[in-house]
Coordinates of N, CA, C and O in Angstrom, one line a residue:
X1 N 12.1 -1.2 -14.8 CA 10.7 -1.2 -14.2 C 9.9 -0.2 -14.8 O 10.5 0.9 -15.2
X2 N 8.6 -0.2 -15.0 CA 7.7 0.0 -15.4 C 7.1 1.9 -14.5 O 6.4 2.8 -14.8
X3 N 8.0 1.5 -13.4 CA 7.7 2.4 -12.5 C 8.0 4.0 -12.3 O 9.0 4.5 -11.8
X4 N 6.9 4.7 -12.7 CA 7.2 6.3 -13.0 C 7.3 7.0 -11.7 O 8.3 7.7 -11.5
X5 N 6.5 6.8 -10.9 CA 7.1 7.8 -8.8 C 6.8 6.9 -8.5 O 6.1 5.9 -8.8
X6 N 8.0 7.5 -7.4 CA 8.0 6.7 -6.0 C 6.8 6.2 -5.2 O 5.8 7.0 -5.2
X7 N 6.6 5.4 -4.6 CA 5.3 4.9 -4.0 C 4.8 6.0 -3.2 O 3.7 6.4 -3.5
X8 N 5.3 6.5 -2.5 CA 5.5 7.2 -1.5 C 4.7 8.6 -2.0 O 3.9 9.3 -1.3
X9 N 5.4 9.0 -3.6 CA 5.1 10.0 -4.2 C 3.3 9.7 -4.7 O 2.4 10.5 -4.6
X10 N 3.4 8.6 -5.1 CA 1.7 8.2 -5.6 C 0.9 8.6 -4.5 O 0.2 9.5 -4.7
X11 N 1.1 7.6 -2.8 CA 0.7 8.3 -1.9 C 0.0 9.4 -1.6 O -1.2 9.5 -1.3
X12 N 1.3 10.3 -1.7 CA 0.5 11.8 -1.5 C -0.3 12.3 -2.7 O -1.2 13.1 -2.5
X13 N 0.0 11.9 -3.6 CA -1.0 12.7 -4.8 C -1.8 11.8 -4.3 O -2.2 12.5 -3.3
X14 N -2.6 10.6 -4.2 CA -4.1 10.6 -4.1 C -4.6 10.9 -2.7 O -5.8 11.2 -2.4
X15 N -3.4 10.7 -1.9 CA -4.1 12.0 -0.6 C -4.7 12.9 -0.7 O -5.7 13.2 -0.1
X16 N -3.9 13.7 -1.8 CA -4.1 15.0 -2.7 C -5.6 15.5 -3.1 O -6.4 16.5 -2.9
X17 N -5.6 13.9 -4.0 CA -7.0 14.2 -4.6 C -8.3 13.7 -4.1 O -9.4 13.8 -4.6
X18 N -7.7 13.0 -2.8 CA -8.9 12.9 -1.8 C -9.2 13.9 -1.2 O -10.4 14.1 -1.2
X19 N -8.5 14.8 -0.6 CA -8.3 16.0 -0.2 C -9.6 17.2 -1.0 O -10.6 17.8 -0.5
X20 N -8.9 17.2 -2.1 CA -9.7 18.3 -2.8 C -11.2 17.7 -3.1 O -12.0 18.5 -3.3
X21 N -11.5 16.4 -3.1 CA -12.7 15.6 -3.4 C -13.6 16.1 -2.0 O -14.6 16.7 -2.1
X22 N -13.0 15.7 -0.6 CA -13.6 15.9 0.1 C -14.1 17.2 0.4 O -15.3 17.3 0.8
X23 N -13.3 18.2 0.2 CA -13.5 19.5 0.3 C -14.2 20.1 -0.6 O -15.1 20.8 -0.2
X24 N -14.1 20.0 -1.5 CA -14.6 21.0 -2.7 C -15.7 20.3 -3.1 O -16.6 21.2 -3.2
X25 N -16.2 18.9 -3.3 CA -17.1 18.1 -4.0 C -18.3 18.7 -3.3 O -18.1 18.6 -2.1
X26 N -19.5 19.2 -3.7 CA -20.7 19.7 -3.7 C -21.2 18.3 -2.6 O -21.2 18.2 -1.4
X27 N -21.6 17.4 -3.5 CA -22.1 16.0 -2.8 C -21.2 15.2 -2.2 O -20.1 15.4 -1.8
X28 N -22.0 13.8 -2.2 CA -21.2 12.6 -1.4 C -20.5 12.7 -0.4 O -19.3 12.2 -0.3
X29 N -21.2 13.3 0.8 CA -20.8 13.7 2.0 C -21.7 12.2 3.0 O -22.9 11.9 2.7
X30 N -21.1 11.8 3.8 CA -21.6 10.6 4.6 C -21.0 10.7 5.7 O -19.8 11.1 5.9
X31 N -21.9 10.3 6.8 CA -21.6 10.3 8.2 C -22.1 9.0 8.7 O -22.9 8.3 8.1
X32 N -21.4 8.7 9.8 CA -22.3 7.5 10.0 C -21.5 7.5 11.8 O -20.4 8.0 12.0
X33 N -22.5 6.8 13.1 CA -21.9 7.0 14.2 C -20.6 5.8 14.1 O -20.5 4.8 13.5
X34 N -19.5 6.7 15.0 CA -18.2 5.5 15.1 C -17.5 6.1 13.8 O -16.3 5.7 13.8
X35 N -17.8 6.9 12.7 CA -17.3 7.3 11.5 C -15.4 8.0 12.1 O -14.3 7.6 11.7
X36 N -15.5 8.8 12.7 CA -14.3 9.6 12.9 C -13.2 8.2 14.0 O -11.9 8.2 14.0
X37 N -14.2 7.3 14.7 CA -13.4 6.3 15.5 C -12.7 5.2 15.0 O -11.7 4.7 15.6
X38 N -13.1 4.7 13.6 CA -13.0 3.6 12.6 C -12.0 4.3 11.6 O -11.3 3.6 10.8
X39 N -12.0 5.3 11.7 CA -10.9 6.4 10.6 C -9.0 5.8 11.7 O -8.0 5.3 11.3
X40 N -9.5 6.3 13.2 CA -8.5 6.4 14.0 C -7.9 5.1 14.3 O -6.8 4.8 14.8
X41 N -8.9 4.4 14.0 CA -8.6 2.5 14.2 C -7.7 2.1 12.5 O -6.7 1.5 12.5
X42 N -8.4 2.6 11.4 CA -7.4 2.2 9.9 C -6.2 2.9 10.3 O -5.1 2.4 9.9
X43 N -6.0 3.9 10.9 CA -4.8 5.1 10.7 C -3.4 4.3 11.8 O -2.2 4.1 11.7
X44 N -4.5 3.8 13.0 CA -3.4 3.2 14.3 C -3.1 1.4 13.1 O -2.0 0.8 13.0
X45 N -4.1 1.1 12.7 CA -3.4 -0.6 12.1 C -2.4 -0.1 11.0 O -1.5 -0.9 10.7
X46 N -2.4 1.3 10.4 CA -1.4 1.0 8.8 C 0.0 1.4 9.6 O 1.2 1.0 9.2
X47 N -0.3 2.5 11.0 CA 1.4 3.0 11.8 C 1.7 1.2 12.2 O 2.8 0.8 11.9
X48 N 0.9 0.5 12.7 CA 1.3 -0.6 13.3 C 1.9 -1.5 12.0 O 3.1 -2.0 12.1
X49 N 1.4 -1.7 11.0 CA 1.6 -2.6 10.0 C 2.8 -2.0 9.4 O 3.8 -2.7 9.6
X50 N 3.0 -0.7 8.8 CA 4.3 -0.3 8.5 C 5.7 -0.5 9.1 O 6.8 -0.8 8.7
X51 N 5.1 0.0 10.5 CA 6.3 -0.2 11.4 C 6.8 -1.7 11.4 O 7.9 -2.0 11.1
X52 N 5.8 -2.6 11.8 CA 6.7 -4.1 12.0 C 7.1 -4.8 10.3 O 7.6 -5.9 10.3
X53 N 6.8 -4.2 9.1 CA 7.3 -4.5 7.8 C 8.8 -3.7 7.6 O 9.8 -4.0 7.0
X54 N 8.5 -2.5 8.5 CA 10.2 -1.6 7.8 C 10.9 -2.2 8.8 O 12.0 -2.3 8.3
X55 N 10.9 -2.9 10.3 CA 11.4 -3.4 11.3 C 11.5 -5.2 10.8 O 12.4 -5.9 11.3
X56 N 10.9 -5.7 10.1 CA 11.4 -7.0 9.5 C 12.7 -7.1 8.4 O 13.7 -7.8 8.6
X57 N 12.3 -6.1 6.9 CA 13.2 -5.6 6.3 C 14.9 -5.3 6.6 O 15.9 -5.7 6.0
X58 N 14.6 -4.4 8.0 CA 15.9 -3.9 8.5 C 16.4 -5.3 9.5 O 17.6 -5.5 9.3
X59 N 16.0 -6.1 10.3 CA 16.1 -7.1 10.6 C 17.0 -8.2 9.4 O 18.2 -8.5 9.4
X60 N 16.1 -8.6 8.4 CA 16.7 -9.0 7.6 C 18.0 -8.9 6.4 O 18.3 -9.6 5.5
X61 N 18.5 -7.5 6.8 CA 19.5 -6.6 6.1 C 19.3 -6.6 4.5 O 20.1 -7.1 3.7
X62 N 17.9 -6.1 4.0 CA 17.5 -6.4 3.0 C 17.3 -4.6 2.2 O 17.9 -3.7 2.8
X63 N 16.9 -4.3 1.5 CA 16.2 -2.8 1.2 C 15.1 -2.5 1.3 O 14.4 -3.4 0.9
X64 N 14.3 -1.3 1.8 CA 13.1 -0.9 1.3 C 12.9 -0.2 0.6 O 12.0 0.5 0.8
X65 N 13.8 0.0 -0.5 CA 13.9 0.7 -2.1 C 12.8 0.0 -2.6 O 12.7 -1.2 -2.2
X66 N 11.9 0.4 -3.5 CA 10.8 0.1 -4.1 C 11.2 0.2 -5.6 O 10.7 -0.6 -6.5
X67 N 12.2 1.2 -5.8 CA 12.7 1.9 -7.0 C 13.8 0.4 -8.2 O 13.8 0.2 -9.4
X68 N 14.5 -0.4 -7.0 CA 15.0 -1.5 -7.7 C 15.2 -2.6 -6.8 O 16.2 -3.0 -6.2
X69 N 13.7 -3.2 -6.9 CA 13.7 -4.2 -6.3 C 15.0 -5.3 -6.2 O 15.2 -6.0 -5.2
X70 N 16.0 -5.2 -7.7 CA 17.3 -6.1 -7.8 C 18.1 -6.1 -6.4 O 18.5 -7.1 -6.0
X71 N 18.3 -4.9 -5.8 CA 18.9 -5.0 -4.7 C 18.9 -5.8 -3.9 O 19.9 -6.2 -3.4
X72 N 17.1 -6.2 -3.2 CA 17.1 -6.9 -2.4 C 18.2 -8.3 -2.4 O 18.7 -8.9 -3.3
X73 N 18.3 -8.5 -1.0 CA 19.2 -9.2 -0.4 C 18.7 -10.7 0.0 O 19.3 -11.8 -0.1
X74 N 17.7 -10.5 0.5 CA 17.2 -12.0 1.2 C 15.5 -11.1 1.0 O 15.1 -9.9 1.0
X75 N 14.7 -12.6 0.8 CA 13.2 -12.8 0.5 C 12.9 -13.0 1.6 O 13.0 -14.0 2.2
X76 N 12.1 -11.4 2.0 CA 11.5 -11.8 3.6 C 10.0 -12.3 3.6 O 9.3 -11.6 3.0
X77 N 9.4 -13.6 4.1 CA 8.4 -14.1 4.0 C 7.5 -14.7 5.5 O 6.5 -15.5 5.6
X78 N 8.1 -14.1 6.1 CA 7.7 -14.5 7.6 C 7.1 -13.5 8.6 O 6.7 -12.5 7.9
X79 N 6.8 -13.3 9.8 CA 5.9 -12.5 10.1 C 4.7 -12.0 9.3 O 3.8 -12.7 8.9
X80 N 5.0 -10.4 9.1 CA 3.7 -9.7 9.0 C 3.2 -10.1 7.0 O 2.2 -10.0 6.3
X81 N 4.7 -10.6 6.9 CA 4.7 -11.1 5.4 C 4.4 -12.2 5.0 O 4.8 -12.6 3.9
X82 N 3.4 -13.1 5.8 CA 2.6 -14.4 5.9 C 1.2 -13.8 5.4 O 0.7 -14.5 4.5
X83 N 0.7 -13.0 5.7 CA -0.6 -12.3 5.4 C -0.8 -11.8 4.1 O -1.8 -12.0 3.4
X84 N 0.6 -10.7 3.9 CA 0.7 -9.6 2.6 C 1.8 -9.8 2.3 O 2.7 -9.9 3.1
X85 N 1.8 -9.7 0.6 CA 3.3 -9.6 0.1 C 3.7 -8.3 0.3 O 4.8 -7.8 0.5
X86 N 2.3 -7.6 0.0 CA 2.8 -6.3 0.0 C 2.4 -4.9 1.6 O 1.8 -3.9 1.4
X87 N 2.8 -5.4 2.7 CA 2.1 -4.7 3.9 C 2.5 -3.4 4.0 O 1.8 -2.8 4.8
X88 N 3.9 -2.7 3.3 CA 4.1 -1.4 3.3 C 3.3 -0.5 2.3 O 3.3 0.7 2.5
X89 N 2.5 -0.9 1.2 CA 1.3 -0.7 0.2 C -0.3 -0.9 0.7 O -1.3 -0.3 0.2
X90 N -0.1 -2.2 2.0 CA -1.1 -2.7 2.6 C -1.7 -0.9 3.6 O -2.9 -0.5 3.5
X91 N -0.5 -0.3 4.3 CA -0.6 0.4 5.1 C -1.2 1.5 4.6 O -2.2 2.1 5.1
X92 N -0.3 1.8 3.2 CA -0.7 2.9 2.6 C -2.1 3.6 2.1 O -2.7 4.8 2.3
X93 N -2.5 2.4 1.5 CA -4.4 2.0 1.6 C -5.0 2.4 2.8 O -6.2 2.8 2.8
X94 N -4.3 2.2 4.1 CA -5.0 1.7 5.4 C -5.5 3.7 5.3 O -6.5 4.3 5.5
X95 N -4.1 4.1 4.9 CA -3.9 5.7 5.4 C -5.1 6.3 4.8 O -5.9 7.0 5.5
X96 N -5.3 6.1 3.5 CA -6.1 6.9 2.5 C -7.4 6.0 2.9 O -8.2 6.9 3.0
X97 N -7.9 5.2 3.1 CA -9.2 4.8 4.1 C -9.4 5.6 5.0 O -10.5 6.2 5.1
X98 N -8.8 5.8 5.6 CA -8.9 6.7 7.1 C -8.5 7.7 6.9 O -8.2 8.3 7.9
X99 N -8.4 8.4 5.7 CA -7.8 10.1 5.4 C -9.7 10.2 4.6 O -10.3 11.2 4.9
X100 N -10.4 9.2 3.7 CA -11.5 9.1 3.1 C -12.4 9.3 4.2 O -13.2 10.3 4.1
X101 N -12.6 8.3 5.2 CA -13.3 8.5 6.4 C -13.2 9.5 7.1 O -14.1 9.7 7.9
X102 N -12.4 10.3 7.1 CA -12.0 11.1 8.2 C -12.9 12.9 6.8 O -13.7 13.8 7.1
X103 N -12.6 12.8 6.1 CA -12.7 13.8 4.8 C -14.6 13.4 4.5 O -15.2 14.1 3.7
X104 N -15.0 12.4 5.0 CA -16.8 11.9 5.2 C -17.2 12.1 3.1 O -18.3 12.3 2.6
X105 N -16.4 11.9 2.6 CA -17.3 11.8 1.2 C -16.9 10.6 0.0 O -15.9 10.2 -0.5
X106 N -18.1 10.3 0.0 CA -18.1 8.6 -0.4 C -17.3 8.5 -1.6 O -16.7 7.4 -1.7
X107 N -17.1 9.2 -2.5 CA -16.4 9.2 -3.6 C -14.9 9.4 -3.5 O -14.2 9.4 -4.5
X108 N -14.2 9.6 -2.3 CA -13.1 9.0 -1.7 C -12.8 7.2 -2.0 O -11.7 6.9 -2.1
X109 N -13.8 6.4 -2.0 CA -13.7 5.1 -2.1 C -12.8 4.6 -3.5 O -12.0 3.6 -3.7
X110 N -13.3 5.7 -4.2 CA -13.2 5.5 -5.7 C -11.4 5.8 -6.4 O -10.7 5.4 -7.3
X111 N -11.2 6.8 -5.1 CA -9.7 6.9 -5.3 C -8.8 6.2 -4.6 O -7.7 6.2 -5.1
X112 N -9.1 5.7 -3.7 CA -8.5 4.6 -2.8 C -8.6 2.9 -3.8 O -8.0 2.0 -3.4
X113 N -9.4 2.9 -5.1 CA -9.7 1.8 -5.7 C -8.5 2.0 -6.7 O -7.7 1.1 -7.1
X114 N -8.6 3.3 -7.0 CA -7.4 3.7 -8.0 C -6.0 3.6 -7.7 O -5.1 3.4 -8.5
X115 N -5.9 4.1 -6.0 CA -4.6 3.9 -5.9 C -4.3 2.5 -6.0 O -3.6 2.0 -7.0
X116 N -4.8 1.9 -5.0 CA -4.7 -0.2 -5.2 C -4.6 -0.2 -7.3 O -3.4 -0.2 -7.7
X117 N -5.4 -0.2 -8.2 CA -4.9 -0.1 -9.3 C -3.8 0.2 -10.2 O -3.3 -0.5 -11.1
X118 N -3.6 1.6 -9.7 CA -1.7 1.6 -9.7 C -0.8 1.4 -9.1 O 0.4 1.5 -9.2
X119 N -1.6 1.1 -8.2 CA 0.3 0.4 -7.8 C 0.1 -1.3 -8.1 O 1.2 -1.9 -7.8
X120 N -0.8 -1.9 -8.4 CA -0.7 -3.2 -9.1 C 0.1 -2.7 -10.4 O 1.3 -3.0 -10.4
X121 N -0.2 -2.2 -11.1 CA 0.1 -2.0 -12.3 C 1.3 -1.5 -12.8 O 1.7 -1.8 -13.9
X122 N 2.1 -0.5 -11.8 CA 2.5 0.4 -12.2 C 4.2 0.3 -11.1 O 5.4 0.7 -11.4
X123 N 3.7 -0.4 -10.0 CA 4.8 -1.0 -9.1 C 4.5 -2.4 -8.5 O 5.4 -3.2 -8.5
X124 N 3.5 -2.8 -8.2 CA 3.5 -4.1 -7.8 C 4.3 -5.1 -8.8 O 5.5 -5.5 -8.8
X125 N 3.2 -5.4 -9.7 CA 3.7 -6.4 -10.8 C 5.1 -6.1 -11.1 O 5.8 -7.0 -10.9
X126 N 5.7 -4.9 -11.6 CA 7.1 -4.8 -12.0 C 8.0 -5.4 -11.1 O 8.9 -6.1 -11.5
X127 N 7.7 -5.3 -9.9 CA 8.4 -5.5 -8.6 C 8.5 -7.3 -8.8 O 9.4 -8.0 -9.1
X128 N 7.1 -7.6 -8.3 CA 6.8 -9.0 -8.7 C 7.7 -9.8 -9.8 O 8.1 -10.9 -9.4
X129 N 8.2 -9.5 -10.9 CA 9.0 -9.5 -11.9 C 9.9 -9.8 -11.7 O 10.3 -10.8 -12.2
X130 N 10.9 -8.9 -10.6 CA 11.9 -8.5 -10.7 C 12.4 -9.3 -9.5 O 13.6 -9.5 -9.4
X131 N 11.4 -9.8 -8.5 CA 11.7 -10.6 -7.6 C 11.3 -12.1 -8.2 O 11.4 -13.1 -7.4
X132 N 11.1 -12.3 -9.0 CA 10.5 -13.9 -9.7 C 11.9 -13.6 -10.4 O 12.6 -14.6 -10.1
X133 N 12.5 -13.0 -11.0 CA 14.6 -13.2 -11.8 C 14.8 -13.7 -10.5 O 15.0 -14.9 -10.2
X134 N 14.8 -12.7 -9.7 CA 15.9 -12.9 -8.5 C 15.7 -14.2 -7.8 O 16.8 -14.8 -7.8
X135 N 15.0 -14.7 -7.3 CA 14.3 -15.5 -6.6 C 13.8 -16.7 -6.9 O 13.4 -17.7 -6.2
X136 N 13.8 -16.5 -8.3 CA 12.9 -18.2 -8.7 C 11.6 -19.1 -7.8 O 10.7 -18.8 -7.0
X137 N 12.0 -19.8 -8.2 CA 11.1 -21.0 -7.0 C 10.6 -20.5 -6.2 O 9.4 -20.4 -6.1
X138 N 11.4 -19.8 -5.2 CA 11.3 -19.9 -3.9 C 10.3 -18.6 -4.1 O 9.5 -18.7 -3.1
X139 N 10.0 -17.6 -4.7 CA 9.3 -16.3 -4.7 C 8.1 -16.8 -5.3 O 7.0 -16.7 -4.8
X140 N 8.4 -17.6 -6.7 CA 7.1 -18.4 -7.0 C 5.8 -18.8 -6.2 O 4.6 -18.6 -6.3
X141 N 6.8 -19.7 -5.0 CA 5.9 -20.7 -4.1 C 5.2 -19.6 -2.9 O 4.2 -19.9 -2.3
X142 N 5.8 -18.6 -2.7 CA 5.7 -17.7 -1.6 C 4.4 -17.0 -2.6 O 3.3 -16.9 -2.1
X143 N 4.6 -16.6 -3.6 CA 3.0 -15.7 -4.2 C 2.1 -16.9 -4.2 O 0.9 -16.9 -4.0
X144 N 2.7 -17.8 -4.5 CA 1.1 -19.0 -4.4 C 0.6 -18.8 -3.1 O -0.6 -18.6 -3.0
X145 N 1.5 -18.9 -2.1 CA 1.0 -19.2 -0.6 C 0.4 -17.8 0.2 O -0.2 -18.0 1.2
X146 N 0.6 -16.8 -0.1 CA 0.5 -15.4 0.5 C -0.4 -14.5 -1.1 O -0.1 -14.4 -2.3
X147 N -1.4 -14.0 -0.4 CA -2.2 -12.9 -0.7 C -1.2 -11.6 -1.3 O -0.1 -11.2 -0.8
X148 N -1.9 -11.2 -2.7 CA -0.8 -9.9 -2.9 C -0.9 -8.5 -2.0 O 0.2 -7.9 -1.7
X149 N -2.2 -8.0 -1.4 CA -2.6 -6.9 -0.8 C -3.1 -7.7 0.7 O -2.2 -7.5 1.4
X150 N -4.1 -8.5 1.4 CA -4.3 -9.4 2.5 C -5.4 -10.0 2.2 O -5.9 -10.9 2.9

């Protein structure tokens, strides 16, 4: 795989560098009313969406290793996995929205565009890959039918 860190690790570094954007950046500071409530609404949907994706996974006695997708065991495509192929990356986004919102500076958007960018590139698609060996047809017909992010 194609894949240099852990998702998990990408994560926090653009937390990172939303972090110091929001803080340190002179401009692109935005408020708007409902701004801090809409932060706490992305933050409660990505705990909700994570949880019932790592609670399907483990249901399905499959892995949530990111690192070698070959592992997986069975192609989970049901529930919260009807919407998103990918809802544990879905969540991730949700965080850094609502870490951007919460941090009020618009140029936060820009790193939240970046994260969704690498991890298409850098873990999605490899993954994608690696589950199209594994899986054939049946992973095929499931990316036709299901959105990769929602």
């Amino acid at each position: 795989m194609e894949l240099k860190l852990p998702p998990v690790v990408v994560f926090f570094v653009f937390g990172f560098f939303m972090y110091l954007l929001g803080t340190f950046l002179p401009f692109g500071f935005f408020d708007f009313f409902g701004r801090m409530l809409l932060s706490k609404i992305l933050m409660g949907m990505a705990v909700v969406i994570i949880a019932v994706s790592f609670f399907q996974f483990y249901r399905s006695k499959t892995t949530v290793d990111p690192s070698n997708p070959s592992k997986a065991t069975s192609l989970v495509t049901g529930g919260i996995y009807q919407f998103s192929r990918n809802p544990m990356y879905l969540a991730m986004l949700l965080i850094l929205l609502a870490a951007g919102l919460k941090f009020g500076n618009a140029f936060n958007t820009l790193i939240a565009a970046g994260f969704v960018a690498y991890m298409n590139r850098f873990q999605i698609k490899p993954e994608e890959k690696a589950l199209l060996e594994k899986f054939g047809k049946e992973y095929k017909t499931y990316c036709s039918l299901v959105r990769r992010w929602f």
